[in-house]
XYZ file of C-alpha atoms in Angstrom:
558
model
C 63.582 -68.757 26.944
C 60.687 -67.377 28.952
C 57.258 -69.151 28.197
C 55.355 -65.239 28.140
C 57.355 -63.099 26.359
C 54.591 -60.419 25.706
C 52.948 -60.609 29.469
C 56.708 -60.448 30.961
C 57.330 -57.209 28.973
C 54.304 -55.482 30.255
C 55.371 -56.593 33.651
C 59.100 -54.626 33.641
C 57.773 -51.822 31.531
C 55.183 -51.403 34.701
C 57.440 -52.015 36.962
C 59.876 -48.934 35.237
C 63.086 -51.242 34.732
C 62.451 -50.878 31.068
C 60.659 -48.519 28.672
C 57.932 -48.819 25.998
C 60.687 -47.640 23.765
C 62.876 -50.210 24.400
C 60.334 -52.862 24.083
C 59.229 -51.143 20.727
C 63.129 -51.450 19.880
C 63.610 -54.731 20.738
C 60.786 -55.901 18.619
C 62.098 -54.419 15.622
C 65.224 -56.384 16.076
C 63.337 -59.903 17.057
C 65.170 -62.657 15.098
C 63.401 -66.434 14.414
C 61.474 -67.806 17.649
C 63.195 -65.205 19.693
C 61.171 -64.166 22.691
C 61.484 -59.768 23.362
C 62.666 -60.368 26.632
C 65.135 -62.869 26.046
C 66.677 -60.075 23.192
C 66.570 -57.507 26.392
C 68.469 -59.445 28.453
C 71.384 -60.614 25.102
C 71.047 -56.845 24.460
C 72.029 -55.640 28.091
C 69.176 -53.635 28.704
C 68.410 -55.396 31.571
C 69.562 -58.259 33.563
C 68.296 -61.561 34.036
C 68.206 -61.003 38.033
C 65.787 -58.006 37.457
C 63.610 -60.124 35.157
C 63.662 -62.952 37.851
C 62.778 -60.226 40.543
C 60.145 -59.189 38.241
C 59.025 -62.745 37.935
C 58.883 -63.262 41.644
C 56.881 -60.461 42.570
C 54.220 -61.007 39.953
C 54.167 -64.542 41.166
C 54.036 -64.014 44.942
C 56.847 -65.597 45.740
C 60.862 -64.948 46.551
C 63.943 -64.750 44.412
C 66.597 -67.297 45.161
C 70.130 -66.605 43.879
C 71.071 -70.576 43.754
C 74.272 -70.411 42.283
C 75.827 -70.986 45.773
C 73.641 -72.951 47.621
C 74.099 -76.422 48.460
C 71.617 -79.048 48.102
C 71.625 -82.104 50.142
C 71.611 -85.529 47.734
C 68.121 -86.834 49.503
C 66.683 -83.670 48.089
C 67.909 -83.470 44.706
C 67.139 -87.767 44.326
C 63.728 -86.816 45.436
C 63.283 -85.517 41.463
C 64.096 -87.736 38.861
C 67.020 -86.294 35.895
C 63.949 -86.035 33.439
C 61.623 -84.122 35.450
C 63.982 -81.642 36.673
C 65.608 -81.462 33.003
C 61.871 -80.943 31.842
C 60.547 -78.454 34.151
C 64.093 -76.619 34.282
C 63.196 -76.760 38.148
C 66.047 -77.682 40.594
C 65.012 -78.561 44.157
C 67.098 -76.911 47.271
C 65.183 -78.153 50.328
C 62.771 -80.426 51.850
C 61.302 -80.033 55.158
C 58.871 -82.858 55.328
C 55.916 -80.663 54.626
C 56.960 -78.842 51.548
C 59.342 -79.036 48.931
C 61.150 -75.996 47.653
C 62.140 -75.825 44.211
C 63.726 -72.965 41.867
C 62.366 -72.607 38.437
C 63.383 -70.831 35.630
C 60.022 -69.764 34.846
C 57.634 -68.945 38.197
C 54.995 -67.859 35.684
C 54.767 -70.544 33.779
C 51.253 -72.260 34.461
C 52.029 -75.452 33.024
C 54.691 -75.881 35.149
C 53.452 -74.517 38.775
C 50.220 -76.921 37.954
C 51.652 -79.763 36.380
C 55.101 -80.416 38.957
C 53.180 -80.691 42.152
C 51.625 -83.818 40.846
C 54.297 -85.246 39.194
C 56.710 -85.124 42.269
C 54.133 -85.728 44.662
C 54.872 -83.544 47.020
C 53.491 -79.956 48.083
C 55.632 -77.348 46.515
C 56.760 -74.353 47.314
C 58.169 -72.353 44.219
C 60.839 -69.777 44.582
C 61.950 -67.881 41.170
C 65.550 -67.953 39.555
C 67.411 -67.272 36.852
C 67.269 -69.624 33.611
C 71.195 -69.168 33.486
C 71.614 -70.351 37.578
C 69.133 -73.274 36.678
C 71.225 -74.511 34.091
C 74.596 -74.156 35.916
C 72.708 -75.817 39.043
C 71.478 -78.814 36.448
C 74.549 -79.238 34.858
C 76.478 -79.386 38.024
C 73.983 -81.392 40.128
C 72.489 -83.600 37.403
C 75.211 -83.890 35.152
C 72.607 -82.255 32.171
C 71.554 -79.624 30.090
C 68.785 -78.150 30.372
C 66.099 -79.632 27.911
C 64.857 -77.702 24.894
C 61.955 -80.167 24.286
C 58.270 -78.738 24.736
C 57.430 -78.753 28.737
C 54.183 -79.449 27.820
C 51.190 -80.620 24.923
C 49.991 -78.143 22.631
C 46.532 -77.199 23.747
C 43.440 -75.577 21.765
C 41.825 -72.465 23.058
C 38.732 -71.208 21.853
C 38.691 -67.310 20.723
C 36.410 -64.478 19.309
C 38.202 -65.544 16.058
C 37.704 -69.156 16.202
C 39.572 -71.959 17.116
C 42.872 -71.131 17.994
C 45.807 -73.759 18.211
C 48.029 -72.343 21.038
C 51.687 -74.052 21.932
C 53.120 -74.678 25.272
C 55.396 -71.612 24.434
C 52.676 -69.254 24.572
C 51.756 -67.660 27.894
C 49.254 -69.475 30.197
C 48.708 -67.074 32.354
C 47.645 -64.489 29.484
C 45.392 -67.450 27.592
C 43.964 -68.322 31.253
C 42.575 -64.926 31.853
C 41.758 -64.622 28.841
C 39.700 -67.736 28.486
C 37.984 -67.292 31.427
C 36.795 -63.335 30.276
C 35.042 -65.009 26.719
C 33.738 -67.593 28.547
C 32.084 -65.218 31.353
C 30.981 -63.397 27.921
C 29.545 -66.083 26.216
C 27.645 -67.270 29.084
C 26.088 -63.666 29.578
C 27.590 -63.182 32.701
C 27.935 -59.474 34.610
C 30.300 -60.030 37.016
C 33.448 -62.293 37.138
C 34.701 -63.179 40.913
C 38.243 -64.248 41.294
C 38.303 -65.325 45.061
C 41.379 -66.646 47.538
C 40.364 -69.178 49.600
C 42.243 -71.292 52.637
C 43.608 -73.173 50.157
C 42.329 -72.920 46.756
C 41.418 -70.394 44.055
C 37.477 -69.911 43.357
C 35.979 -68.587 40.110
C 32.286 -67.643 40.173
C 30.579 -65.691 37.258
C 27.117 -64.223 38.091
C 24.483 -65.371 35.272
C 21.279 -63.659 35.308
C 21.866 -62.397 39.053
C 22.631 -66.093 40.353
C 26.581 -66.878 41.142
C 27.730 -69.738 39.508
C 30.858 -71.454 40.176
C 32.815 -72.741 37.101
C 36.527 -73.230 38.082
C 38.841 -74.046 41.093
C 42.632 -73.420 40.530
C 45.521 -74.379 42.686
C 45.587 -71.437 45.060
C 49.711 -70.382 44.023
C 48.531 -69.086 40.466
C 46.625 -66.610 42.333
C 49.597 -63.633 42.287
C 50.091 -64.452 38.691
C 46.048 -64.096 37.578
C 46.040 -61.101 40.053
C 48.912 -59.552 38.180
C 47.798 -60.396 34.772
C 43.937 -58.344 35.198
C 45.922 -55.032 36.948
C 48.732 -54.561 34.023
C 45.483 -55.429 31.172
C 43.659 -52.270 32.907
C 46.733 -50.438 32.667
C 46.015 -47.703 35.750
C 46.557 -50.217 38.740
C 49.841 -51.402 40.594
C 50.767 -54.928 40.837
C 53.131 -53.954 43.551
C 50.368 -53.109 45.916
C 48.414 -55.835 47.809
C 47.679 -53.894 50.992
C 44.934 -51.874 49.533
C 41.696 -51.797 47.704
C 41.851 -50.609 43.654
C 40.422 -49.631 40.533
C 40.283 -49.955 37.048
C 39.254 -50.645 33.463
C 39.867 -53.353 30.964
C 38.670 -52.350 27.526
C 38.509 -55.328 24.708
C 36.636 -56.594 21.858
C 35.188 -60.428 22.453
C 33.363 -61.528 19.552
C 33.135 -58.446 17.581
C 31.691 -56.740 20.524
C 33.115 -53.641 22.795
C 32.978 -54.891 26.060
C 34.371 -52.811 29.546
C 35.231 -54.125 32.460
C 35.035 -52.305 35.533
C 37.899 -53.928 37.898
C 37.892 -53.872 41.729
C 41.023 -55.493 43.778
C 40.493 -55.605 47.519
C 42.637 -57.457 49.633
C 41.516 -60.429 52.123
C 42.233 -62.787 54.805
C 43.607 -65.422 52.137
C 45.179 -62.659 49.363
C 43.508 -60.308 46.669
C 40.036 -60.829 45.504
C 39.194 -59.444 42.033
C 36.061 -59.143 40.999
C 34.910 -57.601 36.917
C 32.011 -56.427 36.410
C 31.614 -57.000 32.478
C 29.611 -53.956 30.799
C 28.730 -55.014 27.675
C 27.608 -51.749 25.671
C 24.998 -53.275 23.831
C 22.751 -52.912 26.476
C 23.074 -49.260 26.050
C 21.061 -49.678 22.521
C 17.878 -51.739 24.053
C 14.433 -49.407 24.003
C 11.939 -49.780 26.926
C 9.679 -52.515 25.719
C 13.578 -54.959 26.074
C 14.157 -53.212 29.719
C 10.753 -54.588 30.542
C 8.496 -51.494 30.180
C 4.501 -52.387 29.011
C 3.008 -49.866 26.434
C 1.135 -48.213 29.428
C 4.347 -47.305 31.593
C 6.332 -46.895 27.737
C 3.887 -44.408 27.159
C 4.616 -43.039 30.460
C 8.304 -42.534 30.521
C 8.314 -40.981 27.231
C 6.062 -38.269 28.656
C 8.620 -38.158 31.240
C 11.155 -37.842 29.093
C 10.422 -35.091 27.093
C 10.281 -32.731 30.051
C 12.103 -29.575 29.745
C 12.966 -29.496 33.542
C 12.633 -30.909 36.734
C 13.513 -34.327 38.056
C 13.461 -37.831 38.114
C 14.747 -40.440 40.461
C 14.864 -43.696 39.777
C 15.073 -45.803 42.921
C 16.146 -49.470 44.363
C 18.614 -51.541 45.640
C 22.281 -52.330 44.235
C 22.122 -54.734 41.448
C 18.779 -53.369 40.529
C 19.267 -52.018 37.259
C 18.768 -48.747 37.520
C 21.671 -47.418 35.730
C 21.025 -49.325 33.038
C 17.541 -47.788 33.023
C 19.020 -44.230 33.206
C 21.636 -44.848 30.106
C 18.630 -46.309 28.549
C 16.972 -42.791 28.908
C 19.696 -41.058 28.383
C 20.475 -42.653 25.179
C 16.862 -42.506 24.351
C 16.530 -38.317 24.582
C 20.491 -38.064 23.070
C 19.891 -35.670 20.113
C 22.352 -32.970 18.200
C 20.871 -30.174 19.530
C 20.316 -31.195 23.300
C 23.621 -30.882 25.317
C 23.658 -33.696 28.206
C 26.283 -33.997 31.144
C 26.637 -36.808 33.786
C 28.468 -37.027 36.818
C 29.388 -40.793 37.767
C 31.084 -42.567 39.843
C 32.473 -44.497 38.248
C 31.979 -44.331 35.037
C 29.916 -47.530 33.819
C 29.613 -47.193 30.006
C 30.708 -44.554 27.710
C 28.275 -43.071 25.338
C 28.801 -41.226 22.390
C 27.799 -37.828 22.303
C 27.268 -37.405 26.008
C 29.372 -35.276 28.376
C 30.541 -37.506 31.227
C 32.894 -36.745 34.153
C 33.743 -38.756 36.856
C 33.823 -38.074 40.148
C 37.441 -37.864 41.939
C 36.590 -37.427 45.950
C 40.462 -37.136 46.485
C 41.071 -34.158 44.901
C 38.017 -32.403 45.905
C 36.014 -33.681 42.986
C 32.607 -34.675 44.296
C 28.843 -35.008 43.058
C 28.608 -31.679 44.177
C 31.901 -30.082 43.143
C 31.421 -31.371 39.623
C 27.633 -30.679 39.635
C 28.540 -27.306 40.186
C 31.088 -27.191 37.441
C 29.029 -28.691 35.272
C 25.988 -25.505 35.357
C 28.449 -23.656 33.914
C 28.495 -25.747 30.882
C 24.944 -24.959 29.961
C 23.532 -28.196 29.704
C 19.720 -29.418 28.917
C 19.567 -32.480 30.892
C 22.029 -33.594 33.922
C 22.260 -37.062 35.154
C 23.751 -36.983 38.701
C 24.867 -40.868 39.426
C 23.747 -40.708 42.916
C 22.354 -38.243 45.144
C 23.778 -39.246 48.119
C 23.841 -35.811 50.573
C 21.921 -32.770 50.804
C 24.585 -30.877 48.902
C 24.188 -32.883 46.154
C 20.523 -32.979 45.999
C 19.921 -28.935 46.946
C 22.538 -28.499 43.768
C 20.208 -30.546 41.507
C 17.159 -29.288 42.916
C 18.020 -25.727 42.099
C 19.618 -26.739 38.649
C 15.821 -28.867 37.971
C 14.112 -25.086 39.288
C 16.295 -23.176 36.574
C 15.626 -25.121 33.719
C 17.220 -28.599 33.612
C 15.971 -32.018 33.581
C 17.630 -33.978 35.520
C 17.852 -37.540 36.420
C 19.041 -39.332 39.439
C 18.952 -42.751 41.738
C 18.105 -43.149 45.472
C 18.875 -46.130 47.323
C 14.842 -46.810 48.676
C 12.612 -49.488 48.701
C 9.913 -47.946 46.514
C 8.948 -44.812 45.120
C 7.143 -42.947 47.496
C 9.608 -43.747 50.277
C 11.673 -41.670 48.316
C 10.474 -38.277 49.681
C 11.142 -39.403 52.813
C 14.940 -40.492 52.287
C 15.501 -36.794 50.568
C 13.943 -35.342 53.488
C 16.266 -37.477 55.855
C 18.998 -35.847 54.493
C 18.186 -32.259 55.231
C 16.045 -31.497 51.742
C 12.725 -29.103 52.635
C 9.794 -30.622 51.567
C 8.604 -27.310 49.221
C 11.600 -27.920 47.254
C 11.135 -31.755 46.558
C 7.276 -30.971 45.756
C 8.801 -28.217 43.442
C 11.543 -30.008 41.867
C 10.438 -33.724 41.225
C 8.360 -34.768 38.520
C 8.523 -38.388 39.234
C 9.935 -41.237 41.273
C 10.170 -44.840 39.511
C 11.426 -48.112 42.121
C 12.266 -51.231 39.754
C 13.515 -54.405 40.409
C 15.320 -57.450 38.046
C 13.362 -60.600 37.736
C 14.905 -63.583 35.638
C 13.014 -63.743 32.426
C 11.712 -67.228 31.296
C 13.813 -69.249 28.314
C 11.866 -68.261 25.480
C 12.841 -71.347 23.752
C 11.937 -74.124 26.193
C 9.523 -72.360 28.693
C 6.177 -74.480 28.735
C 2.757 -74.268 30.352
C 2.189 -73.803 34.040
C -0.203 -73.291 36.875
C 0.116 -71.402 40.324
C 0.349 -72.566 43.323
C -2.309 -72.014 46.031
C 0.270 -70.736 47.870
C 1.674 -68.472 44.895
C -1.777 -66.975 43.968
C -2.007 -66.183 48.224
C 0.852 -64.306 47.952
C 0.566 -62.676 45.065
C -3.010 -61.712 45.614
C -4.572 -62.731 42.680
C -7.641 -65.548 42.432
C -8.784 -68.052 39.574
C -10.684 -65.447 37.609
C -8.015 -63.479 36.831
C -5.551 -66.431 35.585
C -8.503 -67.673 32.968
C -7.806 -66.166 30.258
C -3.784 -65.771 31.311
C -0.770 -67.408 29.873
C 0.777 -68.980 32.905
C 4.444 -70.479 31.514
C 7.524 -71.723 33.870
C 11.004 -73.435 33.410
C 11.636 -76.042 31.526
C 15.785 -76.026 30.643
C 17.174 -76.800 27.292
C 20.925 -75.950 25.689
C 19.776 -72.313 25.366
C 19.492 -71.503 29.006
C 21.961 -74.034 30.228
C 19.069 -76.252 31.624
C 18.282 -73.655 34.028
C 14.757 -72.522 32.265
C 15.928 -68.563 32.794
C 17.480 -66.686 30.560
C 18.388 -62.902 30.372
C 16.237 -60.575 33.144
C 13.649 -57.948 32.900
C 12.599 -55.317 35.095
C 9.377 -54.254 37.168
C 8.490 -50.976 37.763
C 6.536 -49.125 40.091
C 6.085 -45.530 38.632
C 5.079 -42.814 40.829
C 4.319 -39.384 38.632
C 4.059 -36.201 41.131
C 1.029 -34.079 40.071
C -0.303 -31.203 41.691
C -2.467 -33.305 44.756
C 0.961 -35.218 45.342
C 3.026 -32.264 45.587
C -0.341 -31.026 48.140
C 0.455 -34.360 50.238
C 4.051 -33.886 49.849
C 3.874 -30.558 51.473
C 1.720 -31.336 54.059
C 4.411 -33.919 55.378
C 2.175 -37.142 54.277
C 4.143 -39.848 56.125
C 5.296 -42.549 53.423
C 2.275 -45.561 54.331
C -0.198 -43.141 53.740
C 1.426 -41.096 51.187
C 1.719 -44.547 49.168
C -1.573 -45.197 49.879
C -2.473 -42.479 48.302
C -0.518 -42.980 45.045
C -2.015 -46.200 44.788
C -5.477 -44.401 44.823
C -4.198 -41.957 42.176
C -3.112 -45.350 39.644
C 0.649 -45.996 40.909
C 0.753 -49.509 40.153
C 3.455 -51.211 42.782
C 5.941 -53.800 42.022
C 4.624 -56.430 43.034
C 1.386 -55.654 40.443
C 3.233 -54.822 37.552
C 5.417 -58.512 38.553
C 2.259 -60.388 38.422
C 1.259 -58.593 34.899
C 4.565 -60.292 33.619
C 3.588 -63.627 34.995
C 0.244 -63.666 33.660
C 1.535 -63.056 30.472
C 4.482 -65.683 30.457
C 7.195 -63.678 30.475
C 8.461 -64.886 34.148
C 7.806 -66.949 37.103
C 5.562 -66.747 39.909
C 8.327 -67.363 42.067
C 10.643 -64.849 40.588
C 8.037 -62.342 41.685
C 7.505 -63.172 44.706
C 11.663 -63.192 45.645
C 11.949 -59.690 45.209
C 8.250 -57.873 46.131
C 8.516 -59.501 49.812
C 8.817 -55.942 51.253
C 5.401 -55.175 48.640
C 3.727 -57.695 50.085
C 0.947 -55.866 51.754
């Protein structure tokens, strides 16, 4: 019997040696503690050589027929009766370095972990079938193979509560599993699976820091990579030479959660890394995304424009999609019709047009912004303007009537009229078109549950500009650490903003091709309050850390 009946399945229905309908079939006919594979293979519907194939390539590894192959009697008295009874393993060669031995089951986590170590040796696994391990233990060992439990019964902790799982279920599937609600629970965005020389890394990223939680024996690598591409469904376990996509959809602890899957392969195998979307984010107003009454007050203004557009600029990792869905979900009534055009799609919103962009068959930002005028929207968000294509398309479609929203990659606001001019857009038409420009950045926010009184450095008030008068009457706070924050004194982030409304002198300046230092000199003039300043207003009122600040305002430094 195969440990992962349900995993196993998915495998040879992806791999089109079976069909969903036969699956669906099979299960109808399932007798007591009969596995749906196992009733394939009694059935005839497909051999246990194709489900060992299937095995092997999921695994990594090769298929051995061993029902001719001699084994020397050093080799097979290097594994005791018990253990190879146990682990229905069967050795076949030993070069001094590694050990090769067949198994039954090359999926089976409890037994690619567990045999290493009880051998003591380095192993290297090839697949086979259950019936050739028997025949090879019956006529090497003089046994049949054992029926007993490989392994303890285990407890796993689910959405639902504690779970009492048996060394029959699949360990590859609870694995995976595992680690995706515990990447949940500890807030985390993005899960990295990574290959190593000789090891298997897992890093989640909490809060924008990468924290490593687990190293794995580096052989259950093919087996975790092929678990994540059949769960999203779209990509092919069969291909390791080149980068994928997908996306996992599941509920963890009564929430819809996405997961936005990349596979690219590396010097030591496949790295995977999920970003984990978690759509609650979507429902968060301004004052949670970090926004003070006087910017609130701002974007609202903003928002309620019936054309024109608005870019909303920074690195990657920045937040500012978040920011725009924010918005987005923000102005989403019945009678406004709103379209995006992604790539990729992050979250899915009800109510909201969205198409994503396919570059391969000639669907682009531009291609599908062109498309999407024709669907007589109110407000557009464009993912990216990334070319002048793109950005003349949204221009025109902000001149005729549209609001539209977009992101830049740029430092800061004003440096944003520059970057569209870089890329071929006249300056009339960005004075025209844009109504405003807002940078941001994501700064940890302070554990509101242990956080405790602080003062600033020297240093910190040099750099940040500010002197003892203006800290007075301030509430100065910084990290303490308690259970709630995992002792790290940060939890959750919040953003800074530096908002940069064009009014009629701007779109003067603008037009008179105002480099950026003096064009953001003159913004400050008009009220744009930088990053840096709206940074220190959140550390003067407790919500983070000097330090935090500082990290990510170096470039705002002056």
């Amino acid at each position: 019997m195969y440990s992962n009946q349900d995993y196993l399945s998915e495998l040879l229905v992806e791999g089109g040696i079976v069909t969903p309908e036969e699956i669906e079939k099979a299960r109808d006919g399932l007798g007591p503690n009969q596995g749906v594979v196992d009733l394939l293979v009694v059935m005839g519907d497909v051999s246990e050589e194709q489900v060992a194939q299937t095995i092997a390539v999921s695994a990594g590894t090769d298929y051995v027929d061993i029902n001719h192959i001699p084994i020397m009697p050093n080799v097979l008295e290097a594994v005791e009766v018990s253990v190879a009874q146990r682990f229905r393993a069967v050795p076949l060669e030993d070069d001094g370095t590694y050990m090769t031995i067949a198994v039954a089951d090359a999926l089976d986590f409890e037994v690619l972990d567990s045999l290493p170590h009880v051998v003591g040796r380095e192993v290297n696994f090839v697949a086979a079938t259950p019936s050739a391990v028997a025949k090879s233990l019956r006529e090497n060992y003089g046994v049949e193979e054992s029926e007993e439990s490989r392994a303890p019964d285990f407890t796993v902790i689910t959405d639902e509560g504690v779970e009492e799982a048996t060394a029959n279920d699949a360990p590859i599937i609870k694995m995976v599993s595992n680690m995706l609600m515990e990447a949940f629970k500890m807030r985390a965005s993005d899960i990295h699976v990574e290959p190593l020389e000789t090891s298997l890394r897992v890093r989640y990223r909490v809060d924008g820091q990468l924290i490593e939680v687990d190293n794995h024996p580096k052989r259950l690598l093919p087996a975790i990579v092929a678990r994540v591409k059949v769960m999203s469904g779209t990509m092919s376990i069969a291909e390791k030479r080149m980068p994928q996509d997908g996306r996992i959809q599941m509920r963890i602890g009564g929430k819809e959660v996405d997961l936005r899957v990349s596979s690219v392969p590396s010097n030591h195998g496949e790295s995977i890394v999920m970003r984990i979307l978690d759509k609650s984010s979507l429902l968060l107003g301004l004052p949670e995304l970090g926004f003070f009454t006087d910017d609130e007050a701002i974007m609202v203004e903003l928002m309620g424009l019936p054309d024109g557009i608005i870019l909303v600029t920074g690195p990657t990792g920045s937040g500012k999609t978040t920011t725009l869905y924010a918005c987005l979900n923000y102005i989403n009534k019945p009678d406004r019709k709103i379209i995006t055009v992604e790539d990729p799609i992050e979250y899915q919103l009800a109510g909201i047009n969205q198409v994503m962009v396919k570059a391969d068959i000639g669907m682009t930002f531009a291609a599908a912004l062109r498309a999407m005028l024709r669907q007589a929207p109110n407000i557009i968000m464009v993912g990216e303007i990334r070319d002048v294509e793109t950005a003349n398309i949204a221009i025109q479609a902000s001149l005729t009537g549209h609001l539209v929203f977009s992101t830049l990659h740029t430092n800061d606001a004003p440096s944003a009229v520059a970057r569209l001019a870089d890329i071929g857009v006249q300056r009339f038409l960005i004075a025209s078109a844009v109504r405003a420009i807002m940078a941001q950045r994501l700064v940890r926010a302070l554990c509101k549950e242990c956080k405790g009184s602080a003062q600033l450095t020297d240093s910190e008030m040099r750099m940040l500009r500010v002197d003892r008068s203006q800290i007075v009457e301030s509430t100065i706070m910084g990290p303490v650490g308690c259970d709630n924050c995992r002792q790290g004194g940060f939890r959750g982030r919040q953003g800074i903003f530096e908002v940069f409304k064009v009014d009629d002198e701007v779109r003067h300046l603008i037009n008179e091709n105002l480099s950026t230092p003096l064009l953001r000199r003159r913004a400050r003039e008009l009220g744009m309050r930088t990053l840096r300043e709206d940074g220190i207003r959140k550390v003067l009122s407790g919500i983070t850390a000097a330090s935090e600040v500082i990290a990510v305002t170096m470039s705002d430094a002056d």
